Amino acid sequence: MRIPGLRWLRNCCTFSLASSGRKALTLLQCKKQPVTLHKNYGDILPFVCSPGQLNQVFFNLLRNAFEAINEEGNIWINTFMDNGYAVIQIQDDGCGIPQANLSKIFDPFFTTKPIGSGTGLGLSLSYGIIEQHGGSIAVKSEIGKGTMFTVTLPITREADIKESELQNLK
């Protein structure tokens, strides 16, 4: 099996989605914002990837979800398997993203935040990381109802990576 975007394999190891979600939430919960978290971690076996990069993706998505909620709100984190892919959904009931902006949110430096509040790089970097891992990221949003990001990643197991591919990276 040829794995797309092998550059991330330089720092690869097995990865647990639940563990990554817990780390990101620990960092973000210091915001002291009244947000109710709904976590439904399905059975996804640890898989080979670049954990630091995927941690960054989930941190970015969760940070955006927290920031989309003005006062009280909810964030849902769902993970499950679908035909050999890990699926991660992060949904909020915040302000939502205007339809006119949905086609731009993954563009570098695009931000809807006030000047000095955001760089516009979080979603762009996240998109690139997911793409390097052979996955995809999609978004659905409605003004006043919230946003849901869906990340889909192929489950790459150590046995799927040819020894020759690993040797070429060293």
Short mmCIF file of C-alpha atoms in Angstrom, two decimals:
data_model
loop_
_atom_site.label_atom_id
_atom_site.label_comp_id
_atom_site.label_asym_id
_atom_site.label_seq_id
_atom_site.Cartn_x
_atom_site.Cartn_y
_atom_site.Cartn_z
CA MET A 1 0.00 0.00 0.00
CA ARG A 2 1.43 3.39 -1.00
CA ILE A 3 0.70 6.03 1.62
CA PRO A 4 0.14 9.58 0.28
CA GLY A 5 2.19 12.46 1.67
CA LEU A 6 4.96 10.39 3.26
CA ARG A 7 6.74 13.50 4.57
CA TRP A 8 4.80 13.26 7.83
CA LEU A 9 6.27 9.80 8.43
CA ARG A 10 9.57 11.31 9.56
CA ASN A 11 8.08 11.87 13.00
CA CYS A 12 5.41 9.20 12.97
CA CYS A 13 4.16 6.92 15.69
CA THR A 14 0.83 5.45 16.66
CA PHE A 15 -1.84 7.93 17.66
CA SER A 16 -5.02 7.89 19.74
CA LEU A 17 -7.77 10.33 18.74
CA ALA A 18 -9.31 10.32 22.21
CA SER A 19 -5.96 11.24 23.76
CA SER A 20 -5.47 14.09 21.27
CA GLY A 21 -8.94 15.44 21.99
CA ARG A 22 -8.29 15.39 25.74
CA LYS A 23 -5.01 17.30 25.31
CA ALA A 24 -6.61 20.01 23.17
CA LEU A 25 -9.55 20.36 25.54
CA THR A 26 -7.24 20.67 28.55
CA LEU A 27 -5.52 23.62 26.88
CA LEU A 28 -8.76 25.27 25.82
CA GLN A 29 -10.85 24.83 28.94
CA CYS A 30 -8.84 27.49 30.72
CA LYS A 31 -11.00 29.99 28.82
CA LYS A 32 -13.54 29.77 31.70
CA GLN A 33 -16.33 29.88 29.17
CA PRO A 34 -19.63 28.16 30.03
CA VAL A 35 -19.46 25.54 27.28
CA THR A 36 -20.93 22.08 27.66
CA LEU A 37 -18.81 19.41 26.00
CA HIS A 38 -20.45 16.31 24.55
CA LYS A 39 -17.81 13.66 23.82
CA ASN A 40 -18.58 10.46 21.98
CA TYR A 41 -15.31 8.70 21.23
CA GLY A 42 -16.02 5.65 19.11
CA ASP A 43 -13.73 2.67 18.82
CA ILE A 44 -10.87 3.81 16.61
CA LEU A 45 -7.68 1.86 16.94
CA PRO A 46 -4.44 3.83 17.26
CA PHE A 47 -2.93 4.47 13.83
CA VAL A 48 0.33 5.72 12.35
CA CYS A 49 0.56 9.45 11.72
CA SER A 50 2.33 12.57 12.87
CA PRO A 51 0.69 13.11 16.30
CA GLY A 52 1.99 16.65 16.75
CA GLN A 53 0.46 17.71 13.47
CA LEU A 54 -2.91 16.09 14.17
CA ASN A 55 -2.93 17.55 17.69
CA GLN A 56 -2.53 20.96 16.03
CA VAL A 57 -5.49 20.30 13.72
CA PHE A 58 -7.81 19.32 16.57
CA PHE A 59 -6.60 22.22 18.71
CA ASN A 60 -7.37 24.65 15.84
CA LEU A 61 -10.84 23.20 15.23
CA LEU A 62 -11.74 23.14 18.92
CA ARG A 63 -10.39 26.66 19.50
CA ASN A 64 -12.55 27.94 16.64
CA ALA A 65 -15.57 26.15 18.12
CA PHE A 66 -14.97 27.76 21.53
CA GLU A 67 -14.53 31.17 19.93
CA ALA A 68 -17.73 30.82 17.89
CA ILE A 69 -19.77 30.59 21.11
CA ASN A 70 -20.41 34.03 22.55
CA GLU A 71 -21.83 33.13 25.94
CA GLU A 72 -23.21 29.68 26.75
CA GLY A 73 -23.11 26.90 24.24
CA ASN A 74 -22.30 23.34 23.29
CA ILE A 75 -19.48 21.56 21.52
CA TRP A 76 -19.85 18.01 20.29
CA ILE A 77 -16.89 15.76 19.50
CA ASN A 78 -17.73 12.51 17.72
CA THR A 79 -15.27 9.93 16.44
CA PHE A 80 -16.12 6.75 14.60
CA MET A 81 -14.93 4.37 11.89
CA ASP A 82 -16.40 4.39 8.38
CA ASN A 83 -15.12 1.91 5.77
CA GLY A 84 -11.52 1.90 7.04
CA TYR A 85 -11.41 5.63 7.74
CA ALA A 86 -11.35 7.46 11.05
CA VAL A 87 -14.00 10.17 11.09
CA ILE A 88 -13.78 13.07 13.54
CA GLN A 89 -16.63 15.55 13.80
CA ILE A 90 -16.35 18.75 15.81
CA GLN A 91 -19.58 20.69 15.99
CA ASP A 92 -20.65 23.82 17.87
CA ASP A 93 -23.89 25.73 18.28
CA GLY A 94 -22.15 29.08 17.94
CA CYS A 95 -22.64 31.94 15.54
CA GLY A 96 -22.03 30.01 12.31
CA ILE A 97 -20.07 31.01 9.22
CA PRO A 98 -21.70 33.13 6.49
CA GLN A 99 -22.15 31.21 3.22
CA ALA A 100 -20.07 33.83 1.41
CA ASN A 101 -17.08 32.95 3.62
CA LEU A 102 -17.29 29.14 3.45
CA SER A 103 -15.32 28.94 0.20
CA LYS A 104 -12.51 31.07 1.72
CA ILE A 105 -12.03 29.62 5.21
CA PHE A 106 -9.16 27.33 4.20
CA ASP A 107 -7.31 30.12 2.35
CA PRO A 108 -4.11 31.33 4.04
CA PHE A 109 -4.56 34.58 5.99
CA PHE A 110 -8.35 34.63 5.62
CA THR A 111 -9.96 35.51 8.94
CA THR A 112 -13.27 36.89 10.13
CA LYS A 113 -11.74 37.92 13.47
CA PRO A 114 -10.94 41.54 14.31
CA ILE A 115 -7.49 42.86 13.41
CA GLY A 116 -4.95 41.55 15.92
CA SER A 117 -7.15 38.64 17.03
CA GLY A 118 -6.33 36.03 14.41
CA THR A 119 -3.79 35.28 11.73
CA GLY A 120 -6.03 33.34 9.38
CA LEU A 121 -3.60 30.42 9.37
CA GLY A 122 -5.28 27.84 11.65
CA LEU A 123 -7.70 26.33 9.14
CA SER A 124 -5.26 26.68 6.24
CA LEU A 125 -2.58 24.76 8.15
CA SER A 126 -5.14 22.20 9.30
CA TYR A 127 -6.27 21.62 5.72
CA GLY A 128 -2.69 21.03 4.58
CA ILE A 129 -1.93 18.63 7.44
CA ILE A 130 -5.04 16.55 6.79
CA GLU A 131 -4.25 16.48 3.07
CA GLN A 132 -0.66 15.32 3.77
CA HIS A 133 -2.11 12.45 5.80
CA GLY A 134 -4.26 11.40 2.82
CA GLY A 135 -7.46 12.66 4.44
CA SER A 136 -10.08 15.31 3.87
CA ILE A 137 -11.78 18.06 5.85
CA ALA A 138 -15.28 19.37 5.17
CA VAL A 139 -17.45 22.03 6.77
CA LYS A 140 -21.18 22.67 7.11
CA SER A 141 -22.44 25.83 8.73
CA GLU A 142 -25.58 27.84 9.27
CA ILE A 143 -25.73 31.36 10.69
CA GLY A 144 -27.15 31.36 14.21
CA LYS A 145 -27.12 27.56 14.45
CA GLY A 146 -23.44 26.61 14.36
CA THR A 147 -20.76 24.81 12.42
CA MET A 148 -19.59 21.23 11.99
CA PHE A 149 -16.16 20.23 10.70
CA THR A 150 -15.71 16.64 9.56
CA VAL A 151 -12.18 15.26 9.27
CA THR A 152 -11.73 11.92 7.52
CA LEU A 153 -8.40 10.09 7.80
CA PRO A 154 -7.32 6.77 6.34
CA ILE A 155 -6.32 4.31 9.03
CA THR A 156 -2.67 3.59 8.30
CA ARG A 157 -1.33 0.74 10.37
CA GLU A 158 2.39 0.04 10.78
CA ALA A 159 2.01 -3.12 8.69
CA ASP A 160 0.71 -0.99 5.77
CA ILE A 161 3.96 0.95 5.43
CA LYS A 162 6.61 -0.73 3.33
CA GLU A 163 10.04 -0.95 4.91
CA SER A 164 11.55 0.56 1.75
CA GLU A 165 9.35 3.67 2.14
CA LEU A 166 10.56 4.11 5.70
CA GLN A 167 14.21 3.66 4.66
CA ASN A 168 13.86 6.36 1.98
CA LEU A 169 12.90 8.87 4.66
CA LYS A 170 16.01 8.35 6.79
#
